[in-house]
C-alpha positions as MATLAB code, in Angstrom:
seq = 'MDSTPPSAQNRGAFWQNPWRSPEISEDIRPSVEDMQLRRVLTHVPMIYLVAIFNLVAVMVLSAHEGVEPVYYAWMGVFAVACCVRMMMWIRRGKAARSHLPSAKTFRNLSVLAIGIISFLSIWSVLVIATDMFANQIFIPMSLVFGSTCIAHCLACLKKTAVTVLLVGVVPSAIAMIVLGDFDDMIMGWSMLTIALLMIRFIIDSYNQIISGLILRQMIWKQAHSDPLTGLANRRAMMNHLHLAEQAFARDGRMFAVALVDLNVFKQVNDSLGHDIGDLLLAEVARRLSQSSGTDEIVGRLGGDEFLIFMPGVAGPEQAMARATAYLAAFARPAQIKGHVLTPSASLGVAVQTIDGHGTEQLLKAADRALYAMKRAGKAGRKPDIPTLRQIA';
ca = [
      26.630  -68.850  -22.535;
      22.891  -68.314  -22.179;
      21.622  -66.377  -25.192;
      18.200  -65.680  -23.675;
      17.531  -61.918  -23.501;
      17.602  -60.460  -19.965;
      13.954  -59.413  -20.211;
      12.924  -62.984  -21.004;
      15.055  -64.304  -18.162;
      13.376  -61.878  -15.748;
       9.939  -62.947  -16.914;
      10.873  -66.608  -16.462;
      12.175  -65.977  -12.949;
       8.998  -64.050  -12.120;
       6.686  -66.891  -13.142;
       8.810  -69.431  -11.298;
       8.504  -67.368   -8.126;
       5.389  -65.159   -8.458;
       5.665  -63.996   -4.831;
       8.942  -62.251   -5.529;
       9.033  -58.617   -6.642;
      11.497  -56.979   -9.053;
      14.490  -55.257   -7.514;
      14.248  -51.479   -7.265;
      17.472  -49.924   -8.536;
      18.645  -46.554   -7.294;
      17.866  -44.798  -10.578;
      14.146  -45.621  -10.359;
      13.779  -45.358   -6.566;
      12.708  -41.671   -6.700;
      10.011  -42.571   -9.250;
       8.802  -45.454   -7.081;
       8.621  -43.288   -3.959;
       6.796  -40.541   -5.862;
       4.245  -43.072   -7.128;
       3.779  -44.532   -3.644;
       3.337  -41.106   -2.091;
       0.721  -39.996   -4.625;
      -1.306  -43.190   -4.301;
      -1.113  -43.377   -0.530;
      -2.100  -39.750   -0.030;
      -5.144  -40.274   -2.235;
      -6.384  -43.156   -0.068;
      -5.729  -41.743    3.417;
      -9.359  -40.591    3.956;
     -10.580  -44.070    2.975;
      -8.335  -45.662    5.592;
      -9.810  -43.431    8.298;
     -13.360  -44.082    7.068;
     -12.857  -47.849    7.161;
     -11.460  -47.602   10.684;
     -14.331  -45.381   11.859;
     -16.987  -47.632   10.303;
     -15.568  -50.797   11.848;
     -15.144  -49.214   15.275;
     -18.691  -47.816   15.283;
     -20.120  -51.121   14.031;
     -18.416  -53.041   16.841;
     -19.612  -50.508   19.414;
     -23.204  -50.689   18.175;
     -23.170  -54.485   18.248;
     -21.604  -54.492   21.707;
     -24.281  -52.178   23.042;
     -27.000  -54.228   21.363;
     -25.671  -57.442   22.922;
     -25.546  -55.848   26.377;
     -21.750  -55.914   26.707;
     -20.377  -53.814   29.529;
     -19.205  -50.413   28.175;
     -15.828  -50.873   29.854;
     -14.992  -53.458   27.173;
     -15.645  -51.212   24.164;
     -15.667  -47.590   25.350;
     -12.050  -47.136   24.227;
     -13.208  -47.732   20.659;
     -15.287  -44.553   20.809;
     -12.235  -42.512   21.722;
     -10.320  -44.184   18.912;
     -13.129  -43.472   16.410;
     -13.315  -39.788   17.405;
      -9.525  -39.490   17.045;
      -9.713  -41.022   13.542;
     -12.509  -38.622   12.590;
     -10.501  -35.606   13.780;
      -7.400  -36.768   11.936;
      -9.399  -37.308    8.749;
     -10.867  -33.788    8.901;
      -7.421  -32.308    9.538;
      -6.066  -34.231    6.574;
      -8.802  -32.998    4.245;
      -8.434  -29.384    5.410;
      -4.664  -29.451    4.928;
      -5.116  -29.235    1.190;
      -3.629  -31.135   -1.715;
      -0.701  -28.746   -2.239;
       0.425  -29.042    1.379;
       0.104  -32.828    1.346;
       2.199  -33.176   -1.805;
       5.262  -31.774    0.013;
       5.189  -34.299    2.842;
       8.391  -36.345    3.285;
       7.775  -39.762    1.782;
       9.648  -41.887    4.351;
       7.930  -40.285    7.337;
       4.507  -40.451    5.657;
       4.913  -44.148    4.822;
       6.022  -44.927    8.368;
       3.146  -43.032    9.984;
       0.506  -44.586    7.752;
       1.943  -48.063    8.272;
       1.880  -47.648   12.054;
      -1.674  -46.249   11.882;
      -3.063  -49.016    9.675;
      -1.341  -51.896   11.444;
      -2.195  -50.411   14.849;
      -5.910  -50.108   14.075;
      -6.114  -53.599   12.648;
      -4.133  -55.064   15.559;
      -6.543  -53.592   18.116;
      -9.543  -54.920   16.213;
      -7.875  -58.294   15.700;
      -7.266  -58.678   19.453;
     -10.896  -57.746   20.100;
     -12.081  -60.236   17.478;
     -10.087  -63.113   19.004;
     -11.392  -62.158   22.452;
     -14.965  -62.251   21.169;
     -14.481  -65.675   19.594;
     -12.726  -67.113   22.649;
     -15.273  -65.878   25.225;
     -18.537  -66.230   23.266;
     -19.251  -62.618   24.173;
     -21.850  -62.218   21.403;
     -24.565  -64.531   20.241;
     -23.782  -63.607   16.653;
     -20.014  -63.556   17.111;
     -19.182  -64.175   13.460;
     -20.067  -60.540   12.694;
     -16.876  -59.262   14.322;
     -14.313  -61.355   12.361;
     -16.219  -60.879    9.093;
     -16.295  -57.116    9.608;
     -12.581  -57.245   10.344;
     -11.922  -59.188    7.128;
     -13.717  -56.540    5.077;
     -11.926  -53.717    6.867;
      -8.515  -55.355    6.483;
      -9.138  -55.981    2.798;
     -10.134  -52.350    2.192;
      -7.121  -50.942    4.038;
      -4.753  -53.389    2.328;
      -6.144  -52.338   -1.041;
      -5.609  -48.655   -0.173;
      -1.996  -49.405    0.789;
      -1.272  -51.876   -2.017;
       1.625  -49.720   -3.260;
       3.282  -50.294    0.148;
       3.545  -54.041   -0.274;
       4.923  -54.996    3.132;
       2.396  -52.855    4.999;
      -0.542  -54.161    2.967;
       0.478  -57.798    3.452;
       1.019  -57.221    7.188;
      -2.467  -55.671    7.512;
      -4.017  -58.750    5.928;
      -2.027  -61.194    8.032;
      -2.736  -59.365   11.307;
      -6.368  -58.691   10.464;
      -7.405  -62.107    9.172;
      -5.118  -64.906   10.345;
      -5.578  -64.644   14.160;
      -9.385  -64.556   13.936;
      -9.451  -67.328   11.327;
      -7.273  -69.607   13.458;
      -9.403  -68.864   16.529;
     -12.553  -69.801   14.608;
     -10.981  -73.021   13.316;
      -9.696  -74.082   16.736;
     -12.446  -72.829   19.047;
     -15.570  -72.614   16.906;
     -18.139  -75.143   15.751;
     -18.257  -76.716   12.318;
     -19.716  -73.620   10.649;
     -17.108  -71.396   12.275;
     -14.339  -73.739   11.170;
     -15.495  -73.621    7.528;
     -15.733  -69.840    7.722;
     -12.233  -69.665    9.231;
     -10.756  -71.623    6.344;
     -12.626  -69.362    3.902;
     -11.131  -66.321    5.616;
      -7.621  -67.760    5.259;
      -8.278  -68.421    1.578;
      -9.496  -64.862    1.071;
      -6.402  -63.480    2.799;
      -4.089  -65.653    0.677;
      -5.764  -64.606   -2.578;
      -5.741  -60.954   -1.560;
      -2.042  -61.105   -0.674;
      -1.346  -62.660   -4.065;
      -3.371  -59.906   -5.741;
      -1.488  -57.157   -3.873;
       1.917  -58.612   -4.759;
       0.921  -59.020   -8.406;
      -0.413  -55.454   -8.571;
       2.739  -54.128   -6.917;
       4.962  -56.111   -9.291;
       3.134  -54.753  -12.322;
       3.563  -51.179  -11.093;
       7.291  -51.636  -10.428;
       7.811  -53.444  -13.749;
       6.067  -50.563  -15.524;
       8.353  -48.027  -13.852;
      11.413  -50.118  -14.748;
      10.270  -50.339  -18.377;
       9.598  -46.597  -18.489;
      13.076  -45.915  -17.107;
      14.636  -48.237  -19.697;
      12.799  -46.461  -22.522;
      13.848  -43.083  -21.143;
      17.475  -44.217  -20.947;
      17.417  -45.496  -24.510;
      16.025  -42.168  -25.690;
      18.442  -40.011  -23.665;
      21.706  -41.952  -23.546;
      24.388  -42.754  -26.097;
      24.392  -46.515  -26.806;
      28.176  -46.733  -27.319;
      29.437  -44.787  -24.305;
      26.448  -44.721  -21.942;
      26.786  -40.932  -21.632;
      23.911  -38.506  -22.109;
      23.159  -38.064  -25.808;
      22.523  -34.838  -27.706;
      18.831  -34.723  -26.766;
      19.567  -35.165  -23.061;
      22.314  -32.541  -23.097;
      20.022  -30.035  -24.823;
      17.415  -30.681  -22.127;
      20.007  -30.027  -19.413;
      21.046  -26.773  -21.070;
      17.448  -25.591  -21.396;
      16.872  -26.313  -17.699;
      20.068  -24.418  -16.885;
      18.785  -21.450  -18.904;
      15.559  -21.454  -16.896;
      17.507  -21.609  -13.640;
      19.667  -18.686  -14.788;
      16.597  -16.620  -15.683;
      15.055  -17.450  -12.303;
      17.963  -16.964   -9.894;
      20.984  -15.903  -11.964;
      22.849  -19.209  -11.547;
      25.651  -19.064  -14.134;
      27.003  -22.043  -16.051;
      29.470  -22.889  -18.786;
      29.836  -25.484  -21.513;
      32.935  -27.090  -22.981;
      33.128  -28.818  -26.340;
      35.766  -31.550  -26.507;
      36.910  -32.926  -29.855;
      39.420  -35.780  -30.125;
      42.501  -35.227  -32.251;
      43.287  -37.459  -35.277;
      40.378  -39.735  -34.427;
      39.602  -40.263  -38.112;
      43.095  -41.598  -38.657;
      42.595  -44.087  -35.805;
      39.437  -45.373  -37.457;
      41.035  -45.545  -40.906;
      44.286  -47.217  -39.788;
      43.204  -49.472  -36.918;
      39.527  -50.037  -37.654;
      36.227  -48.762  -36.349;
      36.129  -51.330  -33.559;
      39.333  -49.827  -32.106;
      37.860  -46.361  -32.570;
      34.697  -47.333  -30.720;
      36.696  -48.780  -27.836;
      38.766  -45.599  -27.694;
      35.600  -43.488  -27.539;
      34.233  -45.667  -24.736;
      37.490  -45.313  -22.784;
      37.531  -41.528  -23.242;
      33.895  -41.356  -22.102;
      34.729  -43.396  -19.000;
      37.643  -41.114  -18.100;
      35.586  -37.974  -18.661;
      32.832  -39.333  -16.426;
      35.328  -40.145  -13.685;
      36.648  -36.573  -13.824;
      33.224  -34.904  -13.639;
      32.120  -33.084  -10.507;
      28.936  -33.712   -8.546;
      26.718  -31.417  -10.616;
      28.638  -31.602  -13.879;
      27.273  -33.623  -16.791;
      29.254  -35.180  -19.623;
      27.541  -36.094  -22.881;
      28.411  -37.241  -26.358;
      27.019  -35.149  -29.192;
      28.103  -37.595  -31.883;
      31.246  -38.901  -33.552;
      34.259  -37.918  -31.477;
      32.668  -34.765  -30.038;
      31.757  -34.509  -26.353;
      29.970  -31.780  -24.397;
      30.554  -30.933  -20.733;
      27.989  -28.950  -18.748;
      29.589  -27.067  -15.831;
      27.222  -25.240  -13.439;
      28.227  -22.633  -10.895;
      31.020  -21.127  -13.006;
      31.993  -17.554  -12.106;
      33.949  -16.641  -15.261;
      35.988  -17.807  -18.274;
      39.155  -18.513  -16.269;
      37.373  -20.889  -13.909;
      35.572  -22.563  -16.806;
      38.809  -23.088  -18.745;
      40.571  -24.456  -15.661;
      37.832  -26.993  -15.040;
      37.687  -27.968  -18.714;
      41.443  -28.447  -19.114;
      41.430  -30.618  -15.976;
      39.279  -33.067  -17.935;
      41.848  -33.263  -20.716;
      44.707  -33.807  -18.282;
      42.778  -36.628  -16.606;
      42.112  -38.663  -19.739;
      45.338  -37.969  -21.672;
      46.998  -41.157  -20.423;
      48.030  -44.197  -22.468;
      45.250  -46.733  -22.940;
      45.754  -50.363  -23.958;
      43.115  -51.295  -26.509;
      43.310  -54.682  -28.237;
      47.067  -54.801  -28.367;
      47.528  -51.111  -29.092;
      48.729  -48.337  -26.806;
      46.800  -45.188  -27.648;
      47.262  -41.869  -25.891;
      44.138  -39.792  -26.525;
      44.390  -36.033  -26.845;
      41.776  -33.447  -27.653;
      41.029  -29.812  -28.332;
      38.377  -27.936  -26.430;
      36.333  -24.788  -26.594;
      34.667  -23.142  -23.617;
      31.728  -20.732  -23.468;
      30.200  -19.059  -20.394;
      26.584  -17.982  -20.107;
      26.025  -14.201  -20.646;
      29.743  -13.647  -21.346;
      29.977  -15.625  -24.589;
      26.290  -15.697  -25.451;
      22.725  -16.050  -24.251;
      20.871  -19.294  -24.737;
      21.880  -22.788  -25.789;
      22.388  -22.070  -29.471;
      24.646  -19.060  -28.947;
      26.688  -20.834  -26.268;
      27.308  -23.890  -28.448;
      28.306  -21.705  -31.387;
      30.712  -19.758  -29.176;
      32.215  -22.979  -27.796;
      32.535  -24.364  -31.335;
      34.382  -21.222  -32.508;
      36.720  -21.446  -29.503;
      37.330  -25.132  -30.220;
      38.419  -24.597  -33.807;
      40.427  -21.521  -32.877;
      42.397  -23.720  -30.466;
      42.867  -26.370  -33.141;
      44.226  -23.796  -35.576;
      46.495  -22.269  -32.979;
      47.866  -25.665  -31.972;
      47.159  -25.135  -28.268;
      45.952  -28.661  -27.642;
      49.479  -29.991  -26.984;
      51.249  -32.684  -29.037;
      48.813  -34.429  -31.330;
      49.659  -38.111  -31.688;
      49.729  -39.407  -35.217;
      49.294  -43.003  -36.250;
      53.003  -43.833  -36.914;
      53.831  -43.028  -33.280;
      51.238  -45.427  -31.843;
      52.983  -48.425  -30.284;
      51.553  -51.867  -30.857;
      52.043  -54.447  -28.121;
      53.591  -57.656  -29.388;
];
C-alpha cells in the first residue's frame, strides 16, 4: 500500500500534469462560485473598456486608411452598446450586483467576452488576408492585447479565459504565418507563444485559487468536525445554536435540542477495549446521521454524548417524538470485530422559550431531562456486558 500522504500525491499529480486543475467537490462549490462572482463583477467595467478601446482604435485606423465605412460602421454601434452597458452596470450599484445569480452572470459574461473577441478576430483575419491596411500588423497586435486583458479579467472562469485567448490570438497568428511575409510569420509565432504562456499563467492562477479554497475548507473541517465520527464537534454545534438563536430573535423560528447519552458505554470500553468503543461510537454516529432530517444537525459533544439540533419544532411533544425516532433507528444489533452490540441510550429534550432562552439554558434543561430519564429508567432495557454475544 502506498504510504505517501494524499496531499503529497496530489502535488505530485499536479506537477506531472500542470494543465490539469483540482477537482471541485460539492462542499467547496459554493465558496468557489462566490469567489468567481466577486472577482468577475469587479472586472466587468474593464472588459467593456477594453472592448470599446479596441473597437474605436480599429475604426480610427480604418478611417485613416480610407476603408469604406460599410466595412467598419457596425463597430461603432457595437462600441456605443458597450458604453451604454458599462454605464448601466456602474449605476446599478455594488449592493444590487452582489445579488446577481452566479450561473446566469457567468454565462452572460462568457458570451459577451467571446462574442466581442470573435468579431474582432474575424475582422483581423480579413485584414490580413486582403491586405486592407498598409500597416496591417496593428490589428492583430491590438487584438492580442485586448484578448490578454479580457482573459486576465476572467481568469477565475478558466474555460472562458482560455477560449478568449484561443479565439483572439490563434486565428490571426495562423493567418500571419501562412499568408504574411517573413516579418509577419515571426510575429505570428510570437503571438502563439504569448497565447500559450498566458494560458499556462491563467491555469496556474486558477489552480492556486482552487487549491487555497480546498485547503481552507480542510482547515475549517478539522476545526469544526469530530475526528472519530466525522460529525460536527462541540464548537460547530455551538455555532449552529447561536445562529438558531439569532433566527428566533429575528423571525420567531422555534427549535429544539436533544442530548443523547449511550448507556453502559464505560463498561464496553473497560471490558472489550477502547478500539471496540470507538467503533461503536462511529457506528452510532453513522446511524444518527442517517436518521437526521434535511435541516437537522447531529454532533458529538465528547465521549459518548451526542447533540441533535432540530429546527421548526412546535412544542415538546413533537420534539420528543423526533428525538425518540433517532433512538429507535440506531438501537439495532451491530457486528463489531466479532461482537454483537446493541446500542441503547437515554435522551433529554429542550425546546426554545419553553425550557429556556439561549444556548446555555437549553443545554442545561436538556441535561436535566437526560439524567431524569436515566434515573427513572425510561430508556428501555439497558444491555450489560454479560449479555453481549460474541461471534465465534
